[in-house]
PDB file of C-alpha atoms in Angstrom:
ATOM      1  CA  MET A   9       3.345 -11.567 -17.224  1.00 44.00           C
ATOM      2  CA  SER A  10       1.988  -9.986 -14.054  1.00 42.00           C
ATOM      3  CA  GLY A  11      -1.620  -8.777 -14.234  1.00 41.00           C
ATOM      4  CA  PHE A  12      -2.681 -10.941 -17.201  1.00 44.00           C
ATOM      5  CA  ALA A  13      -4.583 -14.213 -17.274  1.00 45.00           C
ATOM      6  CA  ARG A  14      -4.734 -15.948 -20.644  1.00 49.00           C
ATOM      7  CA  PRO A  15      -8.070 -17.621 -21.416  1.00 48.00           C
ATOM      8  CA  ARG A  16      -7.905 -21.363 -21.018  1.00 48.00           C
ATOM      9  CA  ASN A  17     -10.110 -24.208 -22.189  1.00 48.00           C
ATOM     10  CA  GLY A  18     -11.298 -24.763 -18.619  1.00 48.00           C
ATOM     11  CA  MET A  19     -13.154 -21.451 -18.361  1.00 50.00           C
ATOM     12  CA  ALA A  20     -16.848 -21.554 -17.525  1.00 49.00           C
ATOM     13  CA  PRO A  21     -19.031 -22.569 -20.502  1.00 52.00           C
ATOM     14  CA  SER A  22     -20.988 -19.762 -22.161  1.00 48.00           C
ATOM     15  CA  GLY A  23     -23.727 -21.878 -23.682  1.00 52.00           C
ATOM     16  CA  GLU A  24     -22.125 -21.539 -27.113  1.00 58.00           C
ATOM     17  CA  ASP A  25     -20.088 -24.731 -27.153  1.00 64.00           C
ATOM     18  CA  CYS A  26     -19.619 -24.501 -30.892  1.00 77.00           C
ATOM     19  CA  LEU A  27     -17.416 -21.410 -30.465  1.00 81.00           C
ATOM     20  CA  SER A  28     -13.721 -21.612 -29.758  1.00 84.00           C
ATOM     21  CA  VAL A  29     -12.124 -19.923 -26.754  1.00 87.00           C
ATOM     22  CA  TYR A  30     -10.874 -17.018 -28.854  1.00 89.00           C
ATOM     23  CA  GLN A  31     -14.268 -16.624 -30.533  1.00 88.00           C
ATOM     24  CA  ARG A  32     -16.003 -16.399 -27.169  1.00 90.00           C
ATOM     25  CA  LEU A  33     -13.378 -13.964 -25.911  1.00 90.00           C
ATOM     26  CA  SER A  34     -13.793 -11.788 -29.010  1.00 92.00           C
ATOM     27  CA  GLN A  35     -17.469 -11.193 -28.239  1.00 92.00           C
ATOM     28  CA  ARG A  36     -16.602  -8.905 -25.310  1.00 92.00           C
ATOM     29  CA  MET A  37     -13.648  -7.112 -26.908  1.00 96.00           C
ATOM     30  CA  LEU A  38     -13.509  -3.679 -28.538  1.00 96.00           C
ATOM     31  CA  ASP A  39     -13.016  -3.466 -32.305  1.00 96.00           C
ATOM     32  CA  ILE A  40     -10.187  -0.951 -32.936  1.00 95.00           C
ATOM     33  CA  SER A  41      -9.483  -1.716 -36.605  1.00 95.00           C
ATOM     34  CA  GLY A  42     -13.032  -1.275 -37.908  1.00 94.00           C
ATOM     35  CA  ASP A  43     -13.239  -4.751 -39.413  1.00 96.00           C
ATOM     36  CA  ARG A  44     -12.853  -6.801 -36.220  1.00 95.00           C
ATOM     37  CA  GLY A  45      -9.340  -7.718 -37.308  1.00 95.00           C
ATOM     38  CA  VAL A  46      -7.847  -6.198 -34.154  1.00 97.00           C
ATOM     39  CA  LEU A  47      -9.852  -6.604 -30.946  1.00 97.00           C
ATOM     40  CA  LYS A  48      -8.891  -5.152 -27.577  1.00 97.00           C
ATOM     41  CA  ASP A  49      -9.681  -5.822 -23.922  1.00 96.00           C
ATOM     42  CA  VAL A  50      -8.228  -3.314 -21.427  1.00 97.00           C
ATOM     43  CA  ILE A  51      -6.936  -4.924 -18.229  1.00 96.00           C
ATOM     44  CA  ARG A  52      -5.575  -1.762 -16.617  1.00 97.00           C
ATOM     45  CA  GLU A  53      -6.142   1.791 -17.818  1.00 97.00           C
ATOM     46  CA  GLY A  54      -3.160   3.925 -18.717  1.00 96.00           C
ATOM     47  CA  VAL A  55      -2.588   7.640 -18.223  1.00 95.00           C
ATOM     48  CA  GLY A  56      -1.660  10.599 -20.395  1.00 92.00           C
ATOM     49  CA  GLU A  57      -1.653  10.867 -24.182  1.00 91.00           C
ATOM     50  CA  LEU A  58      -2.086   8.092 -26.722  1.00 95.00           C
ATOM     51  CA  VAL A  59       0.991   6.692 -28.434  1.00 93.00           C
ATOM     52  CA  THR A  60       1.905   8.837 -31.448  1.00 88.00           C
ATOM     53  CA  PRO A  61       2.398   7.272 -34.918  1.00 87.00           C
ATOM     54  CA  ASP A  62       6.182   7.765 -35.085  1.00 82.00           C
ATOM     55  CA  ALA A  63       6.934   7.011 -31.449  1.00 87.00           C
ATOM     56  CA  SER A  64       9.502   4.645 -30.005  1.00 87.00           C
ATOM     57  CA  VAL A  65       7.838   2.382 -27.464  1.00 91.00           C
ATOM     58  CA  LEU A  66       9.006   0.414 -24.456  1.00 90.00           C
ATOM     59  CA  VAL A  67       6.731  -2.596 -24.029  1.00 94.00           C
ATOM     60  CA  LYS A  68       6.458  -6.006 -22.472  1.00 94.00           C
ATOM     61  CA  TYR A  69       4.535  -8.515 -24.562  1.00 96.00           C
ATOM     62  CA  SER A  70       3.667 -12.191 -24.885  1.00 95.00           C
ATOM     63  CA  GLY A  71       2.045 -13.867 -27.898  1.00 95.00           C
ATOM     64  CA  TYR A  72      -0.119 -16.996 -27.605  1.00 95.00           C
ATOM     65  CA  LEU A  73      -1.706 -19.543 -29.893  1.00 94.00           C
ATOM     66  CA  GLU A  74      -5.189 -20.622 -28.907  1.00 90.00           C
ATOM     67  CA  HIS A  75      -4.388 -24.068 -27.529  1.00 83.00           C
ATOM     68  CA  MET A  76      -0.944 -23.427 -26.055  1.00 85.00           C
ATOM     69  CA  ASP A  77      -0.181 -22.594 -22.434  1.00 85.00           C
ATOM     70  CA  LYS A  78       3.244 -21.098 -23.115  1.00 92.00           C
ATOM     71  CA  PRO A  79       3.860 -18.056 -25.335  1.00 94.00           C
ATOM     72  CA  PHE A  80       5.387 -18.589 -28.758  1.00 93.00           C
ATOM     73  CA  ASP A  81       6.976 -15.149 -28.466  1.00 92.00           C
ATOM     74  CA  SER A  82       7.720 -12.983 -25.428  1.00 93.00           C
ATOM     75  CA  ASN A  83      10.175 -10.371 -24.212  1.00 90.00           C
ATOM     76  CA  CYS A  84       9.039 -10.556 -20.588  1.00 89.00           C
ATOM     77  CA  PHE A  85      12.090 -12.566 -19.602  1.00 84.00           C
ATOM     78  CA  ARG A  86      14.516  -9.843 -20.623  1.00 79.00           C
ATOM     79  CA  LYS A  87      15.903  -7.682 -17.864  1.00 74.00           C
ATOM     80  CA  SER A  88      15.600  -4.528 -19.961  1.00 72.00           C
ATOM     81  CA  PRO A  89      13.142  -4.471 -22.871  1.00 79.00           C
ATOM     82  CA  ARG A  90      14.444  -2.823 -26.030  1.00 80.00           C
ATOM     83  CA  LEU A  91      13.053   0.488 -27.261  1.00 82.00           C
ATOM     84  CA  MET A  92      11.218  -0.210 -30.550  1.00 87.00           C
ATOM     85  CA  LYS A  93      10.204   2.331 -33.165  1.00 86.00           C
ATOM     86  CA  LEU A  94       6.765   2.062 -34.744  1.00 89.00           C
ATOM     87  CA  GLY A  95       6.934   1.421 -38.459  1.00 86.00           C
ATOM     88  CA  GLU A  96      10.457   0.028 -38.257  1.00 86.00           C
ATOM     89  CA  ASP A  97      11.031  -2.444 -35.421  1.00 88.00           C
ATOM     90  CA  ILE A  98       7.455  -3.724 -35.009  1.00 89.00           C
ATOM     91  CA  THR A  99       6.499  -5.996 -37.886  1.00 86.00           C
ATOM     92  CA  LEU A 100       2.950  -7.051 -36.877  1.00 93.00           C
ATOM     93  CA  TRP A 101       0.350  -4.657 -38.235  1.00 95.00           C
ATOM     94  CA  GLY A 102      -2.032  -5.611 -35.440  1.00 96.00           C
ATOM     95  CA  MET A 103       0.498  -4.837 -32.725  1.00 96.00           C
ATOM     96  CA  GLU A 104       1.179  -1.417 -34.213  1.00 96.00           C
ATOM     97  CA  LEU A 105      -2.540  -0.586 -34.345  1.00 96.00           C
ATOM     98  CA  GLY A 106      -2.944  -1.899 -30.803  1.00 97.00           C
ATOM     99  CA  LEU A 107      -0.100   0.221 -29.471  1.00 97.00           C
ATOM    100  CA  LEU A 108      -1.550   3.345 -31.099  1.00 96.00           C
ATOM    101  CA  SER A 109      -4.653   2.810 -28.938  1.00 97.00           C
ATOM    102  CA  MET A 110      -2.679   2.651 -25.676  1.00 97.00           C
ATOM    103  CA  ARG A 111      -1.488   5.076 -22.998  1.00 96.00           C
ATOM    104  CA  ARG A 112       1.484   4.889 -20.621  1.00 95.00           C
ATOM    105  CA  GLY A 113       1.087   2.190 -17.992  1.00 95.00           C
ATOM    106  CA  GLU A 114      -1.774   0.459 -19.786  1.00 97.00           C
ATOM    107  CA  LEU A 115      -2.190  -3.320 -19.754  1.00 97.00           C
ATOM    108  CA  ALA A 116      -4.280  -4.834 -22.518  1.00 97.00           C
ATOM    109  CA  ARG A 117      -5.105  -8.073 -24.314  1.00 96.00           C
ATOM    110  CA  PHE A 118      -5.474  -8.171 -28.109  1.00 97.00           C
ATOM    111  CA  LEU A 119      -6.702 -10.661 -30.686  1.00 96.00           C
ATOM    112  CA  PHE A 120      -5.152 -10.337 -34.159  1.00 96.00           C
ATOM    113  CA  THR A 121      -6.737 -12.115 -37.121  1.00 96.00           C
ATOM    114  CA  PRO A 122      -4.334 -13.510 -39.753  1.00 96.00           C
ATOM    115  CA  THR A 123      -4.545 -10.343 -41.879  1.00 95.00           C
ATOM    116  CA  TYR A 124      -3.141  -8.332 -38.953  1.00 96.00           C
ATOM    117  CA  ALA A 125      -0.729 -11.017 -37.747  1.00 95.00           C
ATOM    118  CA  TYR A 126       1.095 -13.699 -39.743  1.00 94.00           C
ATOM    119  CA  GLY A 127      -1.115 -13.910 -42.824  1.00 94.00           C
ATOM    120  CA  ALA A 128      -2.433 -16.861 -44.800  1.00 93.00           C
ATOM    121  CA  LEU A 129       0.922 -18.654 -44.741  1.00 92.00           C
ATOM    122  CA  GLY A 130       1.645 -18.246 -41.038  1.00 90.00           C
ATOM    123  CA  CYS A 131       5.220 -18.470 -39.826  1.00 90.00           C
ATOM    124  CA  PRO A 132       6.347 -22.129 -39.867  1.00 88.00           C
ATOM    125  CA  PRO A 133       7.046 -24.014 -37.759  1.00 88.00           C
ATOM    126  CA  LEU A 134       5.624 -21.933 -34.874  1.00 89.00           C
ATOM    127  CA  ILE A 135       2.585 -20.277 -36.463  1.00 92.00           C
ATOM    128  CA  PRO A 136       0.194 -22.401 -38.593  1.00 93.00           C
ATOM    129  CA  PRO A 137      -1.474 -20.873 -41.684  1.00 94.00           C
ATOM    130  CA  ASN A 138      -4.463 -18.539 -41.159  1.00 94.00           C
ATOM    131  CA  THR A 139      -4.000 -18.337 -37.385  1.00 94.00           C
ATOM    132  CA  THR A 140      -5.568 -15.825 -35.011  1.00 94.00           C
ATOM    133  CA  VAL A 141      -3.170 -14.971 -32.200  1.00 95.00           C
ATOM    134  CA  LEU A 142      -3.561 -13.381 -28.793  1.00 96.00           C
ATOM    135  CA  PHE A 143      -1.077 -10.808 -27.504  1.00 96.00           C
ATOM    136  CA  GLU A 144      -0.870  -9.446 -23.990  1.00 97.00           C
ATOM    137  CA  ILE A 145       0.884  -6.070 -23.970  1.00 97.00           C
ATOM    138  CA  GLU A 146       2.005  -3.666 -21.271  1.00 96.00           C
ATOM    139  CA  LEU A 147       3.035  -0.199 -22.458  1.00 96.00           C
ATOM    140  CA  LEU A 148       5.783   0.907 -20.084  1.00 92.00           C
ATOM    141  CA  ASP A 149       6.614   4.168 -21.836  1.00 89.00           C
ATOM    142  CA  PHE A 150       6.952   5.823 -25.220  1.00 88.00           C
ATOM    143  CA  LEU A 151       8.997   8.634 -26.687  1.00 83.00           C
ATOM    144  CA  ASP A 152       7.993  10.617 -29.752  1.00 79.00           C
ATOM    145  CA  SER A 153      11.182  11.149 -31.734  1.00 76.00           C
ATOM    146  CA  ALA A 154       9.537  12.311 -34.981  1.00 78.00           C
ATOM    147  CA  GLU A 155       8.879  15.807 -33.652  1.00 80.00           C
ATOM    148  CA  SER A 156      12.393  15.999 -32.257  1.00 84.00           C
ATOM    149  CA  ASP A 157      14.061  14.689 -35.429  1.00 81.00           C
ATOM    150  CA  THR A 158      12.133  17.118 -37.627  1.00 85.00           C
ATOM    151  CA  PHE A 159      12.906  20.081 -35.388  1.00 88.00           C
ATOM    152  CA  CYS A 160      16.619  19.275 -35.108  1.00 83.00           C
ATOM    153  CA  ALA A 161      16.886  19.163 -38.913  1.00 84.00           C
ATOM    154  CA  LEU A 162      15.862  22.845 -39.124  1.00 86.00           C
ATOM    155  CA  SER A 163      18.367  25.660 -39.267  1.00 85.00           C
ATOM    156  CA  ALA A 164      18.940  27.858 -36.228  1.00 82.00           C
ATOM    157  CA  GLU A 165      17.007  30.665 -37.927  1.00 85.00           C
ATOM    158  CA  GLN A 166      14.028  28.368 -38.534  1.00 88.00           C
ATOM    159  CA  GLN A 167      14.111  27.064 -34.965  1.00 86.00           C
ATOM    160  CA  ASP A 168      14.006  30.631 -33.668  1.00 85.00           C
ATOM    161  CA  GLN A 169      10.579  31.042 -35.262  1.00 87.00           C
ATOM    162  CA  PHE A 170       9.115  28.567 -32.757  1.00 90.00           C
ATOM    163  CA  PRO A 171       8.149  29.490 -29.182  1.00 90.00           C
ATOM    164  CA  LEU A 172      10.544  28.661 -26.381  1.00 91.00           C
ATOM    165  CA  GLN A 173       8.262  25.937 -25.009  1.00 92.00           C
ATOM    166  CA  LYS A 174       8.691  24.012 -28.258  1.00 92.00           C
ATOM    167  CA  VAL A 175      12.487  24.125 -27.931  1.00 92.00           C
ATOM    168  CA  LEU A 176      12.310  23.037 -24.300  1.00 94.00           C
ATOM    169  CA  LYS A 177      10.004  20.149 -25.207  1.00 92.00           C
ATOM    170  CA  VAL A 178      12.297  18.893 -27.972  1.00 92.00           C
ATOM    171  CA  ALA A 179      15.365  19.225 -25.730  1.00 94.00           C
ATOM    172  CA  ALA A 180      13.559  17.282 -22.992  1.00 93.00           C
ATOM    173  CA  THR A 181      12.703  14.525 -25.486  1.00 90.00           C
ATOM    174  CA  GLU A 182      16.339  14.281 -26.569  1.00 92.00           C
ATOM    175  CA  ARG A 183      17.405  14.062 -22.939  1.00 95.00           C
ATOM    176  CA  GLU A 184      14.820  11.340 -22.247  1.00 90.00           C
ATOM    177  CA  PHE A 185      16.185   9.342 -25.171  1.00 89.00           C
ATOM    178  CA  GLY A 186      19.670   9.836 -23.757  1.00 93.00           C
ATOM    179  CA  ASN A 187      18.519   8.620 -20.360  1.00 93.00           C
ATOM    180  CA  TYR A 188      17.056   5.482 -21.871  1.00 86.00           C
ATOM    181  CA  LEU A 189      20.257   4.762 -23.800  1.00 88.00           C
ATOM    182  CA  PHE A 190      22.307   5.431 -20.669  1.00 93.00           C
ATOM    183  CA  ARG A 191      20.279   2.858 -18.737  1.00 88.00           C
ATOM    184  CA  GLN A 192      21.061   0.395 -21.521  1.00 82.00           C
ATOM    185  CA  ASN A 193      24.801   1.125 -21.024  1.00 87.00           C
ATOM    186  CA  ARG A 194      24.943   2.615 -24.523  1.00 85.00           C
ATOM    187  CA  PHE A 195      26.973   5.570 -23.312  1.00 93.00           C
ATOM    188  CA  CYS A 196      28.226   6.836 -26.682  1.00 91.00           C
ATOM    189  CA  ASP A 197      24.687   6.906 -28.078  1.00 87.00           C
ATOM    190  CA  ALA A 198      23.448   8.616 -24.901  1.00 93.00           C
ATOM    191  CA  LYS A 199      26.193  11.218 -25.203  1.00 95.00           C
ATOM    192  CA  ALA A 200      25.084  12.056 -28.747  1.00 92.00           C
ATOM    193  CA  ARG A 201      21.493  12.626 -27.611  1.00 92.00           C
ATOM    194  CA  TYR A 202      22.575  14.800 -24.688  1.00 96.00           C
ATOM    195  CA  LYS A 203      24.806  16.879 -26.948  1.00 96.00           C
ATOM    196  CA  ARG A 204      21.969  17.412 -29.385  1.00 92.00           C
ATOM    197  CA  ALA A 205      19.776  18.662 -26.535  1.00 95.00           C
ATOM    198  CA  LEU A 206      22.538  20.972 -25.303  1.00 96.00           C
ATOM    199  CA  LEU A 207      23.095  22.412 -28.778  1.00 93.00           C
ATOM    200  CA  LEU A 208      19.404  23.297 -29.037  1.00 92.00           C
ATOM    201  CA  LEU A 209      19.512  25.073 -25.690  1.00 93.00           C
ATOM    202  CA  HIS A 210      22.771  26.894 -26.457  1.00 91.00           C
ATOM    203  CA  ARG A 211      21.454  28.173 -29.772  1.00 85.00           C
ATOM    204  CA  ARG A 212      18.224  29.499 -28.313  1.00 82.00           C
ATOM    205  CA  SER A 213      18.036  33.054 -27.031  1.00 78.00           C
ATOM    206  CA  ALA A 214      15.316  33.733 -24.479  1.00 80.00           C
ATOM    207  CA  ALA A 215      13.722  36.780 -22.962  1.00 83.00           C
ATOM    208  CA  PRO A 216      15.094  37.767 -19.535  1.00 86.00           C
ATOM    209  CA  GLY A 217      11.987  36.469 -17.839  1.00 88.00           C
ATOM    210  CA  GLU A 218      12.355  33.036 -19.512  1.00 90.00           C
ATOM    211  CA  GLN A 219      16.127  32.577 -19.348  1.00 92.00           C
ATOM    212  CA  HIS A 220      15.842  30.651 -16.076  1.00 94.00           C
ATOM    213  CA  LEU A 221      13.863  27.959 -17.929  1.00 94.00           C
ATOM    214  CA  VAL A 222      16.688  27.513 -20.435  1.00 94.00           C
ATOM    215  CA  GLU A 223      19.311  27.447 -17.667  1.00 95.00           C
ATOM    216  CA  ALA A 224      17.369  24.820 -15.707  1.00 96.00           C
ATOM    217  CA  ALA A 225      17.147  22.611 -18.814  1.00 96.00           C
ATOM    218  CA  LYS A 226      20.855  23.109 -19.538  1.00 97.00           C
ATOM    219  CA  LEU A 227      21.770  22.133 -15.995  1.00 97.00           C
ATOM    220  CA  LEU A 228      20.101  18.729 -16.299  1.00 98.00           C
ATOM    221  CA  VAL A 229      21.797  17.994 -19.625  1.00 98.00           C
ATOM    222  CA  LEU A 230      25.234  19.114 -18.379  1.00 98.00           C
ATOM    223  CA  LEU A 231      24.941  16.834 -15.350  1.00 98.00           C
ATOM    224  CA  ASN A 232      24.003  13.942 -17.646  1.00 98.00           C
ATOM    225  CA  LEU A 233      26.965  14.639 -19.918  1.00 98.00           C
ATOM    226  CA  SER A 234      29.397  14.814 -17.011  1.00 98.00           C
ATOM    227  CA  PHE A 235      28.175  11.464 -15.681  1.00 98.00           C
ATOM    228  CA  THR A 236      28.254   9.891 -19.154  1.00 97.00           C
ATOM    229  CA  TYR A 237      31.868  10.907 -19.735  1.00 97.00           C
ATOM    230  CA  LEU A 238      32.778   9.408 -16.370  1.00 97.00           C
ATOM    231  CA  LYS A 239      31.216   6.149 -17.538  1.00 97.00           C
ATOM    232  CA  LEU A 240      33.283   6.440 -20.721  1.00 96.00           C
ATOM    233  CA  GLU A 241      36.394   6.881 -18.543  1.00 96.00           C
ATOM    234  CA  ARG A 242      37.064  10.326 -19.987  1.00 97.00           C
ATOM    235  CA  PRO A 243      37.452  12.509 -16.896  1.00 97.00           C
ATOM    236  CA  ALA A 244      38.618  15.687 -18.663  1.00 97.00           C
ATOM    237  CA  PRO A 245      35.331  16.349 -20.524  1.00 97.00           C
ATOM    238  CA  ALA A 246      33.435  15.089 -17.465  1.00 97.00           C
ATOM    239  CA  LEU A 247      35.112  17.859 -15.455  1.00 97.00           C
ATOM    240  CA  CYS A 248      34.442  20.414 -18.196  1.00 97.00           C
ATOM    241  CA  TYR A 249      30.698  19.721 -18.272  1.00 98.00           C
ATOM    242  CA  GLY A 250      30.555  19.540 -14.489  1.00 97.00           C
ATOM    243  CA  GLU A 251      32.139  22.979 -14.219  1.00 97.00           C
ATOM    244  CA  GLN A 252      29.672  24.346 -16.754  1.00 97.00           C
ATOM    245  CA  ALA A 253      26.895  23.015 -14.519  1.00 98.00           C
ATOM    246  CA  LEU A 254      28.484  24.829 -11.569  1.00 97.00           C
ATOM    247  CA  ASP A 255      28.451  28.056 -13.598  1.00 97.00           C
ATOM    248  CA  ILE A 256      24.659  27.745 -13.510  1.00 96.00           C
ATOM    249  CA  ASP A 257      24.366  26.507  -9.906  1.00 97.00           C
ATOM    250  CA  ASP A 258      27.587  26.738  -7.899  1.00 96.00           C
ATOM    251  CA  LYS A 259      26.121  24.720  -5.014  1.00 96.00           C
ATOM    252  CA  ASN A 260      24.748  21.854  -7.066  1.00 97.00           C
ATOM    253  CA  THR A 261      25.750  18.724  -5.185  1.00 97.00           C
ATOM    254  CA  LYS A 262      25.748  16.422  -8.203  1.00 97.00           C
ATOM    255  CA  ALA A 263      27.947  18.784 -10.197  1.00 97.00           C
ATOM    256  CA  LEU A 264      30.424  19.131  -7.308  1.00 97.00           C
ATOM    257  CA  PHE A 265      30.501  15.370  -6.869  1.00 97.00           C
ATOM    258  CA  ARG A 266      31.043  14.673 -10.595  1.00 97.00           C
ATOM    259  CA  CYS A 267      33.867  17.235 -10.709  1.00 97.00           C
ATOM    260  CA  GLY A 268      35.449  15.619  -7.659  1.00 96.00           C
ATOM    261  CA  GLN A 269      35.247  12.184  -9.265  1.00 96.00           C
ATOM    262  CA  ALA A 270      36.789  13.494 -12.482  1.00 97.00           C
ATOM    263  CA  CYS A 271      39.676  15.187 -10.674  1.00 96.00           C
ATOM    264  CA  LEU A 272      40.344  12.035  -8.669  1.00 94.00           C
ATOM    265  CA  LEU A 273      40.580  10.017 -11.887  1.00 95.00           C
ATOM    266  CA  MET A 274      43.044  12.588 -13.229  1.00 95.00           C
ATOM    267  CA  THR A 275      45.047  12.352  -9.949  1.00 92.00           C
ATOM    268  CA  GLU A 276      44.440  16.029  -9.265  1.00 93.00           C
ATOM    269  CA  TYR A 277      43.996  15.317  -5.586  1.00 92.00           C
ATOM    270  CA  GLU A 278      43.788  18.847  -4.214  1.00 92.00           C
ATOM    271  CA  LYS A 279      41.107  19.858  -6.708  1.00 95.00           C
ATOM    272  CA  ALA A 280      39.252  16.613  -6.059  1.00 95.00           C
ATOM    273  CA  ARG A 281      39.273  17.296  -2.322  1.00 94.00           C
ATOM    274  CA  ASP A 282      38.007  20.843  -2.848  1.00 96.00           C
ATOM    275  CA  PHE A 283      35.042  19.711  -4.945  1.00 96.00           C
ATOM    276  CA  LEU A 284      34.167  16.788  -2.683  1.00 96.00           C
ATOM    277  CA  VAL A 285      34.374  18.827   0.525  1.00 96.00           C
ATOM    278  CA  ARG A 286      32.059  21.410  -1.031  1.00 97.00           C
ATOM    279  CA  ALA A 287      29.660  18.624  -2.001  1.00 96.00           C
ATOM    280  CA  GLN A 288      29.829  17.216   1.523  1.00 96.00           C
ATOM    281  CA  LYS A 289      28.855  20.607   2.961  1.00 96.00           C
ATOM    282  CA  GLN A 290      25.677  20.453   0.905  1.00 95.00           C
ATOM    283  CA  GLN A 291      24.887  16.867   1.906  1.00 96.00           C
ATOM    284  CA  PRO A 292      26.941  15.847   4.982  1.00 95.00           C
ATOM    285  CA  PHE A 293      25.444  12.364   5.239  1.00 95.00           C
ATOM    286  CA  ASN A 294      25.536  11.419   1.565  1.00 96.00           C
ATOM    287  CA  HIS A 295      27.053   7.924   1.428  1.00 95.00           C
ATOM    288  CA  ASP A 296      28.507   8.285  -2.089  1.00 95.00           C
ATOM    289  CA  ILE A 297      30.259  11.556  -1.274  1.00 95.00           C
ATOM    290  CA  ASN A 298      31.728  10.259   1.965  1.00 95.00           C
ATOM    291  CA  SER A 299      32.874   7.061   0.261  1.00 94.00           C
ATOM    292  CA  GLU A 300      34.579   9.092  -2.466  1.00 94.00           C
ATOM    293  CA  LEU A 301      36.388  11.173   0.161  1.00 94.00           C
ATOM    294  CA  LYS A 302      37.666   7.968   1.766  1.00 93.00           C
ATOM    295  CA  LYS A 303      38.766   6.733  -1.641  1.00 92.00           C
ATOM    296  CA  LEU A 304      40.556  10.039  -2.215  1.00 92.00           C
ATOM    297  CA  ALA A 305      42.369   9.753   1.123  1.00 91.00           C
ATOM    298  CA  SER A 306      43.490   6.228   0.259  1.00 90.00           C
ATOM    299  CA  CYS A 307      44.666   7.225  -3.227  1.00 88.00           C
ATOM    300  CA  TYR A 308      46.531  10.233  -1.877  1.00 77.00           C
ATOM    301  CA  LYS A 309      48.260   8.102   0.770  1.00 81.00           C
ATOM    302  CA  ASP A 310      49.362   5.608  -1.891  1.00 72.00           C
ATOM    303  CA  TYR A 311      50.607   8.487  -4.014  1.00 66.00           C
ATOM    304  CA  THR A 312      52.663  10.064  -1.195  1.00 74.00           C
ATOM    305  CA  ASP A 313      54.053   6.653  -0.210  1.00 62.00           C
ATOM    306  CA  ARG A 314      55.229   6.094  -3.781  1.00 71.00           C
ATOM    307  CA  GLU A 315      56.746   9.562  -3.918  1.00 67.00           C
ATOM    308  CA  ARG A 316      58.572   8.989  -0.640  1.00 68.00           C
ATOM    309  CA  GLU A 317      59.902   5.640  -1.832  1.00 71.00           C
ATOM    310  CA  MET A 318      61.063   7.165  -5.112  1.00 72.00           C
ATOM    311  CA  CYS A 319      62.893   9.955  -3.319  1.00 72.00           C
ATOM    312  CA  HIS A 320      64.497   7.439  -0.966  1.00 68.00           C
ATOM    313  CA  ARG A 321      65.809   5.416  -3.889  1.00 71.00           C
ATOM    314  CA  MET A 322      67.106   8.483  -5.675  1.00 73.00           C
ATOM    315  CA  PHE A 323      69.103   9.883  -2.771  1.00 67.00           C
ATOM    316  CA  ALA A 324      69.990   6.813  -0.706  1.00 63.00           C
ATOM    317  CA  PRO A 325      73.763   5.795  -0.719  1.00 64.00           C
ATOM    318  CA  CYS A 326      74.660   2.989  -3.106  1.00 57.00           C
ATOM    319  CA  ALA A 327      74.612  -0.342  -1.226  1.00 52.00           C
ATOM    320  CA  ASN A 328      77.854  -1.586  -2.839  1.00 53.00           C
ATOM    321  CA  GLY A 329      79.972   1.527  -2.794  1.00 51.00           C
ATOM    322  CA  PRO A 330      80.598   4.884  -1.226  1.00 53.00           C
ATOM    323  CA  ALA A 331      78.062   7.636  -1.392  1.00 49.00           C
ATOM    324  CA  VAL A 332      78.381   9.957  -4.349  1.00 48.00           C
ATOM    325  CA  ALA A 333      80.420  13.000  -3.440  1.00 46.00           C
ATOM    326  CA  GLN A 334      78.553  16.225  -3.400  1.00 47.00           C
ATOM    327  CA  HIS A 335      80.053  19.126  -5.330  1.00 45.00           C
ATOM    328  CA  TYR A 336      79.577  22.683  -4.295  1.00 38.00           C
TER     329      TYR A 336
END
């Protein structure tokens, strides 16, 4: 894992040859559990707030035994680490305590004694009994869903008692969850998160001076929903959400582009051309827009060729007999 160097037996002697590598390492680590059961050494400082108790975290980690060069457990080889919820998906008590001490972007090394790791029995055959383990953890990001889940469970009347900034924060959290799920190609789950965010914003009334904040938040969610429905190959709702985005910002390039894509999928070529040409006016050199216009031209040509061929077959004289007489 980039940025980490696991202690090895070949490190310079400390003068305390009777101590093991992990024991020597522990002497310069911070006690975060209060009983020296979880020790921490920060490799790179993080930024922002500490991880919250009910958060879902995105981490890279590797776990080592004291005399092994290769990790017994690691997710660093996965292309996309899985979002894990504290208290549910993370089973090591030490790892949970360690994560609660971290900030976004932080790299840290931890030692977990058996009480905070695999206990007196270990985890055969990989983990021997009463084993202290070392974990190297990078906190990529975290999302606090507890606040969002609690707020969304309230009635509309109860939600109205909170300030607008609270609603905007919860809606932003829902959208962030949707974005993560979208990147994992879990489009149906992403759609559900986006819709929950949109419902919050639709239900909230704002003062005239704050309405622009609600509209800006809605715009982002509507664009996400339009794109998600395109991924789900459902162009009709993709167009619907794209047009709602255009009601907020009629020159929004992404909204125009999504609407053009949706119309093309529905073979509504004239509408597709209208949306895409409007998008091109906003960004003349956008590669995706220009490529979609070329795709539209090709699809329309194929369509007209098929129509022409169909008409030819319908009205052409029969090859083996006289033409059908026309009656007036």
